[in-house]
Amino acid sequence: MRTSPWLVFTYSVIIILGLLIALPNVLPQSTLQRIPAWLPHDQVSLGLDLRGGSHLVLEVDEADLTKERLQSLLQDARRVLREKGIQPKAVVRSQNQIVVTLADASQSDAAVTELKTLANPISTGLSAGQADLNVTANGATVTVGFSPAGISANVDNAVQQSLEVIRQRVDQVGVSEPTIQRIGGNRVLVQLPGAQDPSRLRELLGSTAKMSFHMLAPNNQPGPGVTMMKDDEGNSYPVLDRVEISGDRLSDARVSFDPNTREPVVSFRFDSAGATRFADITRQNVGNPFAIVLDDKVLSAPVIREPITGGSGQISGNFSADSATTLAAMLRAGALPAKLTVIEERTVGADLGADAIKMGVYSGIVGFALVAAFIFVLYGTWGILANVALLIHTILTFSALTLVGATLTLPGIAGVVLGIGLAVDANVLINERIREETRKGKGAFAAIDTGFNRAYSTIIDGNMTALIAAAILFYFGSGPVRGFAVTMALGLIISMFTSVAFVRVAMIEITRRRKFKVLNIRPLIPFSPYDKHIQFMKARFFGVTVSALLSIASVVLFIHPGLNYGVDFRGGIQMSVKTQGAADLAKFREGLDSLGLGEITLQSFGDNNSILVRAQRQEGGEEAQTAAVTKLKAEVARIDATATVEGTDVIGPKVSGELASAGILSVVIASFAMLIYIWVRFEWPFAVGAIVTLVLDVTKAIGFFAITGLDFNLTAIAAILTLVGYSVNDKVVVYDRMRENMRLYKSMPLREIIDKSINETLARSLYTNATAFLALVPMAIWGGSAVSSFAIPMVFGILVAGASSIFIAAPILLFLGDWRRRHAKAPASDENVDIIPPEQGRPRKSAT
């Protein structure tokens, strides 16, 4: 039995290239700069939870955008009717449409024709070519409004324009390596690495920055065409609606200082047309007040003392140096086409990010070492080959992450670690199959060939169920959770090369060169769970009863006291605070409760120096959230001068509701997807048994969250979905052996087949559960708060999944098999193997 030299060469090239691509990730920048330019230099990008920074999701305010567009449409409607000599009694905006009341109803058709000229064709999407306006007439009344497709087109254009404006604003304040991209139909994601002030970012990105210049009403009298506006000090001004000059006429804006007061001011300059218009206005209105308005707020209202012909001016007010710089940057970048609402904000301090990297790397290395040591103990010298494959698997995973441009997050590191545990699963299956074939008396090459062939379908089935979970997690998840899904999926795919293809070629070469006649894979420590004859099905009623009681108790715990929902699911503000000494929770609680911000909860995590502060969502929009964050930070600093805020999350109710719905939906869809997969690969009793067991496993995981008080957040959903994939993976291995034995032993009763199959796969179940457990335990202990909601429940879930495969899934299959036998009308054919073997027949060799 020989391996093609070309195959060995191909595998060698893949491994060498993977090593070269992954190498820059462990080299310092100084070394990386000295290596030749033709070698790879790219590194895996680190997420904000590892390098620190801010993450904001902004949403275009559709209602505000429509209102703004209707205001422009109102002016245009009056203009076209006036130009065509059509006399309206009134042209007013009513809710989301313009209502034109004509003096002469006979002019209705002409008015409709002229108003339709204001429509623009939609350029993209399924509605391309259609007009964005609906114009209808009813007697002397004509209504004009945006069609649903027109509103969608307006939002789409606003998002595209907003991307450019945001990019310019971020460039103006000098943030390096920003990530600005569109997500969904009406949202923009902005990620800014490094230490950023969240309140300043909100002001920079959430402000429309629509500046305009208006005259004030004569004698300060409100009336038609006048809007009352306030400044920062609460003073009211009757501002004429008519815009004298719009902010798009500004050509520059800079921060300077008043020579008399030394306070920051914003100096601006108009373009040539704006300068001419500004000179005319100031010449005609000497002695009258002139309002400078930004986003419906009066910045200043100076009295015009003399004509200003130079085309420049100053905006003064209660500016700090930072706020003046931010305003100048916004004015230079231009106004946003619509108001953007910050619906999600996450900030991670650089120190916290560095700690996360250290904890993630340390726990990953320890997890790898524990798994490698366990494999070496299990398989002796052949375990070294499995560990080499494991090391290559890790290297290729990082090279794949580099090639696809993935962003590595702390949950992503957890995905790499879990991938190591799942990759070992394939090695265990293969080695256990080879051991089994050797015990049957087969020679070395025959044992390798049969062992790999019989393990292959089981590995495919197990990996497919985990990939289904990863795909659904990626589709419904966001941010770090998607990073976890990507790393886990890449790990599963790469394991098919390292654990199956590479190991097979290496085993054949070693066996051929060492001229082994028999392949003895011996453990370092004698331990043999083989040839056991445990009658597991005798305990089936006990196992199902205990499982059902635990699941019922979990449902009760879910109802009361309930889950400790994180800010992801209930919205609000969450802060990570670290103190130099032990945090005095009572003192913090007393001080923070006095702020009048509603319900505030405090929770210790990690150590005595770390506390989690949660505040409910504040009434009053984004300004209220910013003010609340500022108050909380100030109070934390007052209570303990050594305290530092290491991270802040602000989640709006819309986002939290969407995340909760997506989380529930993803678990349900994953369960149905696996039901269908197992139904197709096996039969419906197998699928039903797996899904019922899955429901019991998931309810126990929910109960674990309730009884431990762990944060139930996006990471927790990732844990449950991963547990779903892992649990089904475990059942697939047992099911695969049952199916094989049903074909092999046609006359054996189903109960005996199930017991025999469980005994034959017992070693594999024990070993793979142990490796996954060892891989995740260091992450659960040292991974920190960012992955505690994933690693700790997964450790618990691995134990539950292993037990449920034997004591829940198998008994359910037996119950269904007995029921099906009683209701069977005809025996199954050899071509379509039934799970109910006929009473007669004799053992025959499996075709698989």
mmCIF file of N, CA and C in Angstrom, residues 654-723:
data_model
loop_
_atom_site.group_PDB
_atom_site.id
_atom_site.type_symbol
_atom_site.label_atom_id
_atom_site.label_comp_id
_atom_site.label_asym_id
_atom_site.label_seq_id
_atom_site.Cartn_x
_atom_site.Cartn_y
_atom_site.Cartn_z
ATOM 1 N N LYS A 654 -34.745 48.841 20.549
ATOM 2 C CA LYS A 654 -34.969 48.224 19.240
ATOM 3 C C LYS A 654 -33.949 47.131 18.982
ATOM 4 N N VAL A 655 -32.684 47.437 19.269
ATOM 5 C CA VAL A 655 -31.626 46.459 19.045
ATOM 6 C C VAL A 655 -31.792 45.275 19.987
ATOM 7 N N SER A 656 -32.078 45.536 21.269
ATOM 8 C CA SER A 656 -32.225 44.448 22.234
ATOM 9 C C SER A 656 -33.376 43.527 21.833
ATOM 10 N N GLY A 657 -34.478 44.112 21.352
ATOM 11 C CA GLY A 657 -35.599 43.293 20.895
ATOM 12 C C GLY A 657 -35.227 42.446 19.695
ATOM 13 N N GLU A 658 -34.466 43.040 18.763
ATOM 14 C CA GLU A 658 -34.039 42.296 17.581
ATOM 15 C C GLU A 658 -33.097 41.160 17.963
ATOM 16 N N LEU A 659 -32.180 41.423 18.892
ATOM 17 C CA LEU A 659 -31.235 40.399 19.312
ATOM 18 C C LEU A 659 -31.946 39.246 20.003
ATOM 19 N N ALA A 660 -32.919 39.565 20.852
ATOM 20 C CA ALA A 660 -33.670 38.521 21.536
ATOM 21 C C ALA A 660 -34.425 37.656 20.530
ATOM 22 N N SER A 661 -35.101 38.300 19.562
ATOM 23 C CA SER A 661 -35.848 37.549 18.546
ATOM 24 C C SER A 661 -34.910 36.694 17.700
ATOM 25 N N ALA A 662 -33.781 37.287 17.302
ATOM 26 C CA ALA A 662 -32.821 36.546 16.475
ATOM 27 C C ALA A 662 -32.245 35.363 17.247
ATOM 28 N N GLY A 663 -31.996 35.537 18.553
ATOM 29 C CA GLY A 663 -31.455 34.452 19.371
ATOM 30 C C GLY A 663 -32.405 33.273 19.442
ATOM 31 N N ILE A 664 -33.664 33.555 19.743
ATOM 32 C CA ILE A 664 -34.664 32.479 19.833
ATOM 33 C C ILE A 664 -34.837 31.804 18.473
ATOM 34 N N LEU A 665 -34.933 32.622 17.428
ATOM 35 C CA LEU A 665 -35.140 32.095 16.085
ATOM 36 C C LEU A 665 -33.973 31.223 15.640
ATOM 37 N N SER A 666 -32.758 31.633 15.977
ATOM 38 C CA SER A 666 -31.583 30.870 15.551
ATOM 39 C C SER A 666 -31.559 29.489 16.196
ATOM 40 N N VAL A 667 -31.918 29.398 17.478
ATOM 41 C CA VAL A 667 -31.940 28.097 18.157
ATOM 42 C C VAL A 667 -33.006 27.196 17.536
ATOM 43 N N VAL A 668 -34.180 27.763 17.251
ATOM 44 C CA VAL A 668 -35.276 26.982 16.662
ATOM 45 C C VAL A 668 -34.891 26.494 15.264
ATOM 46 N N ILE A 669 -34.338 27.402 14.439
ATOM 47 C CA ILE A 669 -33.963 27.026 13.071
ATOM 48 C C ILE A 669 -32.853 25.981 13.085
ATOM 49 N N ALA A 670 -31.873 26.143 13.981
ATOM 50 C CA ALA A 670 -30.784 25.163 14.074
ATOM 51 C C ALA A 670 -31.337 23.782 14.418
ATOM 52 N N SER A 671 -32.279 23.735 15.345
ATOM 53 C CA SER A 671 -32.867 22.448 15.746
ATOM 54 C C SER A 671 -33.598 21.798 14.572
ATOM 55 N N PHE A 672 -34.382 22.593 13.827
ATOM 56 C CA PHE A 672 -35.117 22.041 12.685
ATOM 57 C C PHE A 672 -34.162 21.612 11.576
ATOM 58 N N ALA A 673 -33.097 22.390 11.365
ATOM 59 C CA ALA A 673 -32.130 22.033 10.321
ATOM 60 C C ALA A 673 -31.472 20.694 10.631
ATOM 61 N N MET A 674 -31.139 20.485 11.897
ATOM 62 C CA MET A 674 -30.517 19.218 12.277
ATOM 63 C C MET A 674 -31.518 18.060 12.241
ATOM 64 N N LEU A 675 -32.775 18.362 12.590
ATOM 65 C CA LEU A 675 -33.827 17.351 12.471
ATOM 66 C C LEU A 675 -33.913 16.845 11.038
ATOM 67 N N ILE A 676 -33.912 17.780 10.085
ATOM 68 C CA ILE A 676 -34.003 17.410 8.675
ATOM 69 C C ILE A 676 -32.764 16.634 8.236
ATOM 70 N N TYR A 677 -31.587 17.097 8.672
ATOM 71 C CA TYR A 677 -30.340 16.432 8.266
ATOM 72 C C TYR A 677 -30.303 14.987 8.764
ATOM 73 N N ILE A 678 -30.638 14.785 10.039
ATOM 74 C CA ILE A 678 -30.597 13.427 10.602
ATOM 75 C C ILE A 678 -31.683 12.567 9.968
ATOM 76 N N TRP A 679 -32.844 13.172 9.694
ATOM 77 C CA TRP A 679 -33.933 12.442 9.042
ATOM 78 C C TRP A 679 -33.475 11.922 7.674
ATOM 79 N N VAL A 680 -32.762 12.780 6.927
ATOM 80 C CA VAL A 680 -32.284 12.390 5.601
ATOM 81 C C VAL A 680 -31.183 11.343 5.699
ATOM 82 N N ARG A 681 -30.243 11.540 6.627
ATOM 83 C CA ARG A 681 -29.094 10.635 6.742
ATOM 84 C C ARG A 681 -29.453 9.315 7.417
ATOM 85 N N PHE A 682 -30.409 9.347 8.334
ATOM 86 C CA PHE A 682 -30.798 8.138 9.047
ATOM 87 C C PHE A 682 -32.280 7.858 8.736
ATOM 88 N N GLU A 683 -33.124 7.860 9.773
ATOM 89 C CA GLU A 683 -34.561 7.714 9.599
ATOM 90 C C GLU A 683 -35.249 8.592 10.620
ATOM 91 N N TRP A 684 -36.588 8.719 10.485
ATOM 92 C CA TRP A 684 -37.297 9.649 11.353
ATOM 93 C C TRP A 684 -37.199 9.301 12.841
ATOM 94 N N PRO A 685 -37.173 8.010 13.268
ATOM 95 C CA PRO A 685 -37.025 7.772 14.722
ATOM 96 C C PRO A 685 -35.714 8.321 15.279
ATOM 97 N N PHE A 686 -34.625 8.219 14.471
ATOM 98 C CA PHE A 686 -33.353 8.791 14.898
ATOM 99 C C PHE A 686 -33.483 10.304 15.065
ATOM 100 N N ALA A 687 -34.118 10.937 14.079
ATOM 101 C CA ALA A 687 -34.260 12.393 14.117
ATOM 102 C C ALA A 687 -35.091 12.835 15.310
ATOM 103 N N VAL A 688 -36.216 12.149 15.531
ATOM 104 C CA VAL A 688 -37.070 12.515 16.665
ATOM 105 C C VAL A 688 -36.327 12.316 17.976
ATOM 106 N N GLY A 689 -35.604 11.201 18.099
ATOM 107 C CA GLY A 689 -34.835 10.953 19.313
ATOM 108 C C GLY A 689 -33.800 12.030 19.574
ATOM 109 N N ALA A 690 -33.105 12.462 18.491
ATOM 110 C CA ALA A 690 -32.082 13.504 18.641
ATOM 111 C C ALA A 690 -32.700 14.833 19.053
ATOM 112 N N ILE A 691 -33.825 15.208 18.447
ATOM 113 C CA ILE A 691 -34.423 16.512 18.734
ATOM 114 C C ILE A 691 -35.033 16.544 20.134
ATOM 115 N N VAL A 692 -35.716 15.459 20.540
ATOM 116 C CA VAL A 692 -36.270 15.422 21.908
ATOM 117 C C VAL A 692 -35.135 15.545 22.922
ATOM 118 N N THR A 693 -34.048 14.822 22.665
ATOM 119 C CA THR A 693 -32.889 14.915 23.564
ATOM 120 C C THR A 693 -32.303 16.311 23.550
ATOM 121 N N LEU A 694 -32.300 16.907 22.365
ATOM 122 C CA LEU A 694 -31.769 18.260 22.223
ATOM 123 C C LEU A 694 -32.583 19.258 23.049
ATOM 124 N N VAL A 695 -33.903 19.132 23.000
ATOM 125 C CA VAL A 695 -34.761 20.015 23.796
ATOM 126 C C VAL A 695 -34.441 19.861 25.278
ATOM 127 N N LEU A 696 -34.265 18.627 25.722
ATOM 128 C CA LEU A 696 -33.949 18.385 27.129
ATOM 129 C C LEU A 696 -32.577 18.971 27.487
ATOM 130 N N ASP A 697 -31.606 18.822 26.570
ATOM 131 C CA ASP A 697 -30.266 19.380 26.817
ATOM 132 C C ASP A 697 -30.309 20.908 26.902
ATOM 133 N N VAL A 698 -31.043 21.533 25.966
ATOM 134 C CA VAL A 698 -31.114 22.998 25.947
ATOM 135 C C VAL A 698 -31.814 23.531 27.184
ATOM 136 N N THR A 699 -32.903 22.880 27.606
ATOM 137 C CA THR A 699 -33.600 23.353 28.814
ATOM 138 C C THR A 699 -32.695 23.258 30.038
ATOM 139 N N LYS A 700 -31.872 22.211 30.098
ATOM 140 C CA LYS A 700 -30.931 22.103 31.234
ATOM 141 C C LYS A 700 -29.890 23.219 31.187
ATOM 142 N N ALA A 701 -29.459 23.569 29.973
ATOM 143 C CA ALA A 701 -28.506 24.680 29.838
ATOM 144 C C ALA A 701 -29.140 25.990 30.296
ATOM 145 N N ILE A 702 -30.421 26.200 29.945
ATOM 146 C CA ILE A 702 -31.129 27.400 30.396
ATOM 147 C C ILE A 702 -31.230 27.400 31.919
ATOM 148 N N GLY A 703 -31.548 26.228 32.488
ATOM 149 C CA GLY A 703 -31.604 26.127 33.951
ATOM 150 C C GLY A 703 -30.263 26.420 34.588
ATOM 151 N N PHE A 704 -29.176 26.001 33.929
ATOM 152 C CA PHE A 704 -27.830 26.280 34.453
ATOM 153 C C PHE A 704 -27.576 27.780 34.493
ATOM 154 N N PHE A 705 -27.990 28.490 33.442
ATOM 155 C CA PHE A 705 -27.844 29.957 33.441
ATOM 156 C C PHE A 705 -28.657 30.573 34.573
ATOM 157 N N ALA A 706 -29.866 30.053 34.789
ATOM 158 C CA ALA A 706 -30.733 30.628 35.833
ATOM 159 C C ALA A 706 -30.162 30.395 37.223
ATOM 160 N N ILE A 707 -29.641 29.198 37.473
ATOM 161 C CA ILE A 707 -29.194 28.867 38.829
ATOM 162 C C ILE A 707 -27.828 29.477 39.152
ATOM 163 N N THR A 708 -26.997 29.718 38.117
ATOM 164 C CA THR A 708 -25.674 30.309 38.354
ATOM 165 C C THR A 708 -25.682 31.824 38.286
ATOM 166 N N GLY A 709 -26.720 32.409 37.638
ATOM 167 C CA GLY A 709 -26.772 33.866 37.504
ATOM 168 C C GLY A 709 -25.817 34.413 36.476
ATOM 169 N N LEU A 710 -25.271 33.560 35.595
ATOM 170 C CA LEU A 710 -24.387 34.046 34.531
ATOM 171 C C LEU A 710 -25.158 34.963 33.591
ATOM 172 N N ASP A 711 -24.457 35.935 33.010
ATOM 173 C CA ASP A 711 -25.091 36.835 32.043
ATOM 174 C C ASP A 711 -25.666 36.035 30.874
ATOM 175 N N PHE A 712 -26.928 36.279 30.572
ATOM 176 C CA PHE A 712 -27.526 35.672 29.384
ATOM 177 C C PHE A 712 -27.520 36.734 28.293
ATOM 178 N N ASN A 713 -26.547 36.623 27.399
ATOM 179 C CA ASN A 713 -26.341 37.641 26.376
ATOM 180 C C ASN A 713 -26.068 36.967 25.034
ATOM 181 N N LEU A 714 -25.503 37.716 24.094
ATOM 182 C CA LEU A 714 -25.218 37.142 22.779
ATOM 183 C C LEU A 714 -24.259 35.962 22.869
ATOM 184 N N THR A 715 -23.275 36.074 23.758
ATOM 185 C CA THR A 715 -22.320 34.976 23.926
ATOM 186 C C THR A 715 -23.007 33.739 24.457
ATOM 187 N N ALA A 716 -24.029 33.930 25.308
ATOM 188 C CA ALA A 716 -24.786 32.797 25.835
ATOM 189 C C ALA A 716 -25.548 32.092 24.709
ATOM 190 N N ILE A 717 -26.113 32.876 23.782
ATOM 191 C CA ILE A 717 -26.791 32.276 22.634
ATOM 192 C C ILE A 717 -25.790 31.469 21.806
ATOM 193 N N ALA A 718 -24.568 32.000 21.659
ATOM 194 C CA ALA A 718 -23.522 31.261 20.943
ATOM 195 C C ALA A 718 -23.241 29.938 21.644
ATOM 196 N N ALA A 719 -23.209 29.961 22.992
ATOM 197 C CA ALA A 719 -22.968 28.730 23.750
ATOM 198 C C ALA A 719 -24.072 27.711 23.516
ATOM 199 N N ILE A 720 -25.330 28.169 23.517
ATOM 200 C CA ILE A 720 -26.454 27.239 23.339
ATOM 201 C C ILE A 720 -26.443 26.646 21.932
ATOM 202 N N LEU A 721 -26.169 27.491 20.919
ATOM 203 C CA LEU A 721 -26.127 26.979 19.550
ATOM 204 C C LEU A 721 -24.957 26.003 19.362
ATOM 205 N N THR A 722 -23.827 26.303 19.975
ATOM 206 C CA THR A 722 -22.689 25.396 19.890
ATOM 207 C C THR A 722 -23.011 24.092 20.604
ATOM 208 N N LEU A 723 -23.680 24.206 21.737
ATOM 209 C CA LEU A 723 -24.098 23.016 22.476
ATOM 210 C C LEU A 723 -25.064 22.168 21.646
#
